[in-house]
Amino acid sequence: MTDPISSSLLPVTLLTGFLGSGKTTLINYLLKHNHDEKVIIIENEFGPVNIDSSLLNVSTEIQIVEMTNGCICCTVQGELTEALHKLHAKRSIGELQFDRLIIETTGLADPAPIIQTFFIDNLIRETIQLDAVIALVDAQHILKHLNEHRVALSQIGFADRIILTKTDCINDEQKAEVVNRIHKINHKAAIFETEKGQIPKSYWLDIHAFELSDELTINKGFFVINPTQVFEAGFKSLPRQKQTISWDDNICSYLFEAGELDLKKIGSFMESLVEQYGNDMLRYKGVLAIKGNDQRLIVQGVHKVVGFDYGSPWQNLSERISKLVIISRKLPFNELNQAFLKTISDQ
């Protein structure tokens, strides 16, 4: 992965979500209420005409980079790289001044190739920091999308934060079903319900999700933002209802837990895991307790791109529990869990 964000690295947010989920509405709200920094937006629309760019309320401080000859995540991945290189060059010589970059993908895009761009290209890796993947979810139609369009699964699976829209079009029981299904796919990301994109930028920008940090939270919860108090960030946690419906999604969350691990054994386990199943593993992160080492070992990866680093020390023995969360297409969990448990230190 990458080093923590520094002042010299350009923060980038990847905004994903299926067609009609409200990405443009969210961006417009940001631009209307964001007066203290300049933003570059890379827009992409599936088709020959970029409809979304005509909907954005663009001021003179916003530079729109339109790529309309295909989906960013596939046919124009090279064009994205070229665009990022050009933006860096213009920023370096002062031709363009901006503080952050937002990439809005087409609703039909799988985020995976876009994310990998930030770790494969040397110039991009050294000058740009991917901050987080934000997925917008249309609560009214997401269950249908998940059943019929597998890319919707991938968009939710890659997300660090999920913003739920159009909840005014469904009842509480339907909302509970939507939230439970999202949690099954990705129980690492917090879900924020909002109306008309009215969410403070602090809840979806500068998340630092790709830093090798000690944080590993599971089931972060479901929060509602009161539109009349949006700048006060008034959240209230809603109870999760018991899941009574089974879904046949091929992406879900897996949790591996153990005590203190042997460094060589867990290293071999991770190497084998990534080599054999990396193509199916969308996102994964672990905070591991290593026998004989007072510091946490942090593991974070996207597919076969993985990073390791030592974090802060454990405070007491009771905290020394190793946890590894993997969001992936179907894995042989029982078999892998047995292999994971075998990495526990003998002494």
Coordinates of C-alpha atoms in Angstrom, one line a residue:
M1 CA 0.0 0.0 0.0
T2 CA 1.2 3.6 0.5
D3 CA 2.6 5.8 3.2
P4 CA 0.4 8.0 5.3
I5 CA -0.9 11.2 3.6
S6 CA 1.6 14.1 3.8
S7 CA 1.0 17.7 2.9
S8 CA 2.8 17.1 -0.5
L9 CA 0.5 14.3 -1.6
L10 CA -2.7 15.1 -3.4
P11 CA -5.7 13.4 -1.7
V12 CA -8.0 11.5 -4.0
T13 CA -11.5 10.2 -3.3
L14 CA -13.1 7.6 -5.5
L15 CA -16.9 8.1 -5.7
T16 CA -18.7 5.0 -6.9
G17 CA -22.3 3.8 -7.0
F18 CA -24.8 2.3 -9.4
L19 CA -26.7 4.3 -11.9
G20 CA -29.0 6.9 -10.3
S21 CA -27.6 6.5 -6.8
G22 CA -27.0 10.3 -6.4
K23 CA -23.3 10.8 -7.0
T24 CA -23.8 14.1 -8.9
T25 CA -26.2 15.4 -6.2
L26 CA -23.6 14.7 -3.5
I27 CA -20.9 16.5 -5.5
N28 CA -23.1 19.5 -6.1
Y29 CA -23.8 19.8 -2.4
L30 CA -20.1 19.6 -1.7
L31 CA -19.3 22.3 -4.3
K32 CA -22.0 24.6 -2.9
H33 CA -20.8 24.3 0.7
N34 CA -17.0 23.9 0.1
H35 CA -15.5 27.4 -0.1
D36 CA -12.1 26.8 1.6
E37 CA -10.4 24.6 -1.0
K38 CA -10.2 24.0 -4.8
V39 CA -11.3 20.7 -6.2
I40 CA -10.6 18.9 -9.4
I41 CA -13.3 16.5 -10.5
I42 CA -12.6 13.7 -13.0
E43 CA -16.0 12.8 -14.5
N44 CA -16.8 9.7 -16.6
E45 CA -20.1 8.8 -18.3
F46 CA -20.9 5.5 -20.0
G47 CA -21.6 6.6 -23.6
P48 CA -20.6 9.2 -26.2
V49 CA -22.0 12.2 -24.4
N50 CA -21.1 13.2 -20.9
I51 CA -24.6 14.0 -19.4
D52 CA -23.5 14.4 -15.8
S53 CA -21.0 17.3 -16.5
S54 CA -23.9 19.5 -17.7
L55 CA -25.7 18.8 -14.5
L56 CA -22.8 19.9 -12.2
N57 CA -22.8 23.5 -11.0
V58 CA -19.2 24.3 -11.9
S59 CA -17.5 27.4 -10.6
T60 CA -14.3 29.0 -11.9
E61 CA -12.4 27.2 -9.2
I62 CA -13.4 23.7 -10.4
Q63 CA -11.6 22.1 -13.3
I64 CA -13.7 19.3 -15.0
V65 CA -11.7 16.6 -16.8
E66 CA -14.2 14.7 -19.0
M67 CA -13.4 11.3 -20.4
T68 CA -16.4 10.2 -22.4
N69 CA -15.1 7.4 -24.6
G70 CA -15.9 4.5 -22.2
C71 CA -15.8 3.3 -18.7
I72 CA -12.9 4.4 -16.6
C73 CA -12.4 1.1 -15.0
C74 CA -11.8 -0.8 -18.2
T75 CA -11.4 0.8 -21.6
V76 CA -9.9 4.1 -20.4
Q77 CA -7.8 3.0 -17.5
G78 CA -4.7 4.2 -19.4
E79 CA -6.5 7.5 -20.1
L80 CA -7.0 7.9 -16.4
T81 CA -3.3 7.4 -15.7
E82 CA -2.5 10.0 -18.4
A83 CA -5.0 12.5 -17.0
L84 CA -3.5 12.1 -13.5
H85 CA 0.1 12.6 -14.9
K86 CA -1.1 15.8 -16.8
L87 CA -2.8 17.2 -13.7
H88 CA 0.3 16.6 -11.6
A89 CA 2.5 18.4 -14.2
K90 CA 0.1 21.4 -14.3
R91 CA -0.1 21.5 -10.5
S92 CA 3.7 21.3 -10.2
I93 CA 4.4 24.3 -12.4
G94 CA 1.5 26.3 -10.9
E95 CA -0.7 26.3 -14.1
L96 CA -3.5 24.7 -12.0
Q97 CA -4.0 25.1 -8.3
F98 CA -6.1 22.6 -6.5
D99 CA -6.2 20.9 -3.1
R100 CA -7.9 17.5 -3.8
L101 CA -9.2 15.3 -6.6
I102 CA -12.5 13.5 -6.8
I103 CA -13.0 10.7 -9.3
E104 CA -16.7 10.0 -10.1
T105 CA -17.0 6.7 -11.8
T106 CA -19.8 5.6 -14.1
G107 CA -22.5 3.7 -12.4
L108 CA -21.5 0.6 -14.4
A109 CA -17.9 0.7 -13.3
D110 CA -16.1 -1.9 -11.1
P111 CA -13.8 0.1 -8.9
A112 CA -11.0 -2.5 -8.8
P113 CA -8.8 -1.3 -11.8
I114 CA -9.2 2.3 -10.8
I115 CA -7.9 1.6 -7.3
Q116 CA -5.0 -0.5 -8.6
T117 CA -3.9 2.5 -10.7
F118 CA -2.9 4.3 -7.5
F119 CA -0.5 1.5 -6.5
I120 CA 1.0 0.4 -9.8
D121 CA 2.1 3.6 -11.5
N122 CA 5.3 5.0 -9.9
L123 CA 4.6 8.7 -10.4
I124 CA 1.0 8.4 -9.2
R125 CA 2.1 6.4 -6.1
E126 CA 4.7 9.0 -5.2
T127 CA 2.5 12.1 -5.7
I128 CA -1.1 11.1 -5.1
Q129 CA -2.7 9.4 -2.1
L130 CA -5.9 7.5 -2.5
D131 CA -7.9 8.5 0.5
A132 CA -11.0 6.4 0.4
V133 CA -13.7 4.6 -1.7
I134 CA -17.1 6.1 -1.1
A135 CA -20.1 4.1 -2.4
L136 CA -23.6 5.7 -2.8
V137 CA -26.5 3.2 -2.6
D138 CA -30.0 3.8 -3.9
A139 CA -32.1 2.3 -1.1
Q140 CA -35.1 2.1 -3.4
H141 CA -33.5 0.0 -6.1
I142 CA -30.4 -1.6 -4.6
L143 CA -31.9 -5.0 -3.9
K144 CA -32.9 -5.3 -7.5
H145 CA -29.4 -4.0 -8.6
L146 CA -27.6 -6.6 -6.4
N147 CA -29.7 -9.4 -7.9
E148 CA -29.3 -8.4 -11.5
H149 CA -25.9 -6.5 -11.8
R150 CA -22.9 -8.0 -10.0
V151 CA -20.9 -4.8 -10.3
A152 CA -23.2 -3.3 -7.6
L153 CA -21.8 -6.0 -5.3
S154 CA -18.3 -5.0 -6.1
Q155 CA -19.0 -1.3 -5.5
I156 CA -20.3 -2.0 -2.0
G157 CA -17.5 -4.5 -1.3
F158 CA -14.7 -2.0 -2.0
A159 CA -16.3 0.8 0.0
D160 CA -14.8 2.5 3.1
R161 CA -18.0 4.5 3.6
I162 CA -21.5 3.9 2.3
I163 CA -24.0 6.7 1.8
L164 CA -27.6 5.5 1.6
T165 CA -29.9 7.6 -0.5
K166 CA -33.7 7.6 -1.4
T167 CA -34.7 6.1 1.9
D168 CA -37.8 8.3 1.8
C169 CA -39.1 6.0 -0.9
I170 CA -39.1 2.9 1.2
N171 CA -40.6 1.9 4.6
D172 CA -38.6 0.9 7.8
E173 CA -38.9 -2.8 7.1
Q174 CA -37.5 -2.4 3.6
K175 CA -34.7 -0.2 4.9
A176 CA -33.8 -2.8 7.5
E177 CA -33.5 -5.4 4.8
V178 CA -31.3 -3.1 2.7
V179 CA -29.0 -2.3 5.6
N180 CA -28.7 -6.0 6.7
R181 CA -27.8 -7.0 3.1
I182 CA -25.2 -4.3 2.9
H183 CA -23.7 -5.4 6.2
K184 CA -23.4 -9.0 5.0
I185 CA -21.5 -7.8 1.9
N186 CA -19.3 -5.3 3.8
H187 CA -19.4 -5.2 7.6
K188 CA -16.3 -3.0 7.8
A189 CA -17.8 0.2 6.4
A190 CA -20.1 2.6 8.2
I191 CA -23.4 3.4 6.5
F192 CA -24.7 7.0 6.5
E193 CA -28.3 7.8 5.5
T194 CA -28.8 11.2 4.0
E195 CA -31.2 13.2 1.9
K196 CA -30.3 15.0 -1.3
G197 CA -26.6 14.6 -0.7
Q198 CA -26.7 16.7 2.4
I199 CA -23.8 15.2 4.3
P200 CA -20.8 17.2 5.8
K201 CA -17.6 16.6 3.8
S202 CA -15.9 15.4 7.0
Y203 CA -17.8 12.2 6.8
W204 CA -16.6 11.2 3.3
L205 CA -13.4 13.2 2.6
D206 CA -10.1 12.8 4.4
I207 CA -10.9 9.3 5.7
H208 CA -7.3 8.1 5.4
A209 CA -8.7 4.6 4.7
F210 CA -5.6 3.4 2.8
E211 CA -3.1 4.3 5.5
L212 CA -1.5 1.4 7.4
S213 CA -3.3 2.3 10.6
D214 CA -4.1 0.4 13.8
E215 CA -7.8 0.8 13.4
L216 CA -9.8 -2.3 12.6
T217 CA -13.5 -1.7 13.3
I218 CA -16.2 -4.2 12.4
N219 CA -19.9 -3.4 12.1
K220 CA -19.4 0.3 12.4
G221 CA -23.1 0.8 12.3
F222 CA -25.9 2.7 10.5
F223 CA -26.2 6.4 11.1
V224 CA -28.9 9.0 10.2
I225 CA -28.1 12.6 9.3
N226 CA -30.8 15.1 10.1
P227 CA -30.8 17.4 7.1
T228 CA -31.9 20.4 9.2
Q229 CA -28.8 20.0 11.3
V230 CA -26.4 18.8 8.7
F231 CA -23.5 21.0 9.8
E232 CA -23.9 19.9 13.4
A233 CA -23.4 16.3 12.3
G234 CA -26.2 15.1 14.5
F235 CA -26.0 11.3 14.3
K236 CA -28.1 8.7 16.0
S237 CA -27.4 5.0 15.9
L238 CA -30.2 2.8 14.8
P239 CA -30.6 -0.8 16.1
R240 CA -30.0 -3.6 13.6
Q241 CA -32.9 -5.8 13.1
K242 CA -32.5 -9.6 13.1
Q243 CA -31.8 -10.9 9.6
T244 CA -34.4 -13.3 8.5
I245 CA -33.6 -13.4 4.7
S246 CA -30.8 -15.3 3.0
W247 CA -29.1 -13.8 0.0
D248 CA -27.0 -15.5 -2.6
D249 CA -24.4 -12.8 -3.0
N250 CA -21.0 -14.0 -4.1
I251 CA -19.2 -11.2 -2.2
C252 CA -19.3 -11.2 1.6
S253 CA -17.2 -10.4 4.7
Y254 CA -15.0 -12.9 6.5
L255 CA -13.5 -12.5 10.0
F256 CA -10.5 -14.5 11.2
E257 CA -9.6 -14.3 14.9
A258 CA -6.8 -15.9 16.9
G259 CA -4.4 -15.1 19.7
E260 CA -0.6 -14.4 19.3
L261 CA 0.8 -15.5 16.0
D262 CA 4.1 -16.8 14.8
L263 CA 5.6 -14.3 12.4
K264 CA 7.0 -16.8 9.9
K265 CA 3.8 -18.9 10.0
I266 CA 1.4 -15.9 9.4
G267 CA 3.8 -14.6 6.7
S268 CA 3.5 -17.9 4.9
F269 CA -0.2 -18.0 5.4
M270 CA -0.7 -14.5 3.9
E271 CA 1.6 -15.2 1.0
S272 CA -0.3 -18.4 0.1
L273 CA -3.7 -16.7 0.7
V274 CA -2.9 -13.7 -1.6
E275 CA -1.3 -15.9 -4.3
Q276 CA -4.2 -18.3 -4.4
Y277 CA -7.2 -16.1 -3.7
G278 CA -5.9 -12.5 -4.2
N279 CA -7.9 -12.0 -7.4
D280 CA -11.1 -12.6 -5.5
M281 CA -10.2 -10.5 -2.4
L282 CA -11.5 -7.0 -2.9
R283 CA -10.3 -5.5 0.3
Y284 CA -8.6 -6.9 3.4
K285 CA -7.1 -5.6 6.6
G286 CA -5.6 -7.2 9.7
V287 CA -4.3 -6.1 13.0
L288 CA -2.2 -8.9 14.3
A289 CA -0.5 -9.8 17.6
I290 CA 3.0 -11.3 16.9
K291 CA 4.7 -13.4 19.6
G292 CA 7.7 -11.6 21.0
N293 CA 6.8 -8.2 19.5
D294 CA 5.1 -5.5 21.5
Q295 CA 3.8 -3.7 18.4
R296 CA 0.7 -4.5 16.3
L297 CA 1.4 -5.8 12.8
I298 CA -0.8 -4.1 10.3
V299 CA -1.8 -5.8 7.0
Q300 CA -3.8 -4.1 4.3
G301 CA -4.4 -5.0 0.7
V302 CA -6.5 -4.8 -2.5
H303 CA -6.4 -8.0 -4.5
K304 CA -2.8 -8.9 -4.8
V305 CA -1.4 -5.5 -3.8
V306 CA -0.6 -5.8 -0.1
G307 CA 1.3 -3.9 2.5
F308 CA 2.7 -4.7 6.0
D309 CA 3.9 -2.4 8.7
Y310 CA 4.2 -2.3 12.5
G311 CA 1.9 0.1 14.3
S312 CA 1.4 1.2 17.9
P313 CA 2.3 -1.1 20.9
W314 CA -0.3 -3.2 22.6
Q315 CA -1.4 -1.8 25.9
N316 CA -2.1 -5.0 27.8
L317 CA -2.2 -8.8 27.3
S318 CA -5.9 -8.9 27.0
E319 CA -5.9 -6.8 23.9
R320 CA -3.5 -9.0 22.0
I321 CA -6.1 -10.6 19.7
S322 CA -5.3 -11.0 16.0
K323 CA -8.1 -10.1 13.6
L324 CA -8.1 -10.3 9.9
V325 CA -11.2 -9.0 7.9
I326 CA -11.5 -10.0 4.2
I327 CA -14.2 -8.8 1.8
S328 CA -14.1 -11.3 -1.0
R329 CA -15.9 -13.4 -3.4
K330 CA -16.7 -16.8 -2.0
L331 CA -13.8 -18.3 -0.1
P332 CA -13.4 -21.8 1.5
F333 CA -13.7 -20.1 5.0
N334 CA -13.5 -23.3 7.2
E335 CA -10.4 -24.5 5.4
L336 CA -8.7 -21.1 5.5
N337 CA -9.7 -20.5 9.1
Q338 CA -8.1 -23.8 10.2
A339 CA -4.9 -22.7 8.4
F340 CA -5.1 -19.3 10.1
L341 CA -5.4 -20.9 13.5
K342 CA -2.3 -23.0 12.8
T343 CA -0.3 -19.8 12.7
I344 CA -0.8 -19.3 16.4
S345 CA 2.5 -19.4 18.3
D346 CA 3.2 -22.6 20.1
Q347 CA 4.9 -20.8 23.0

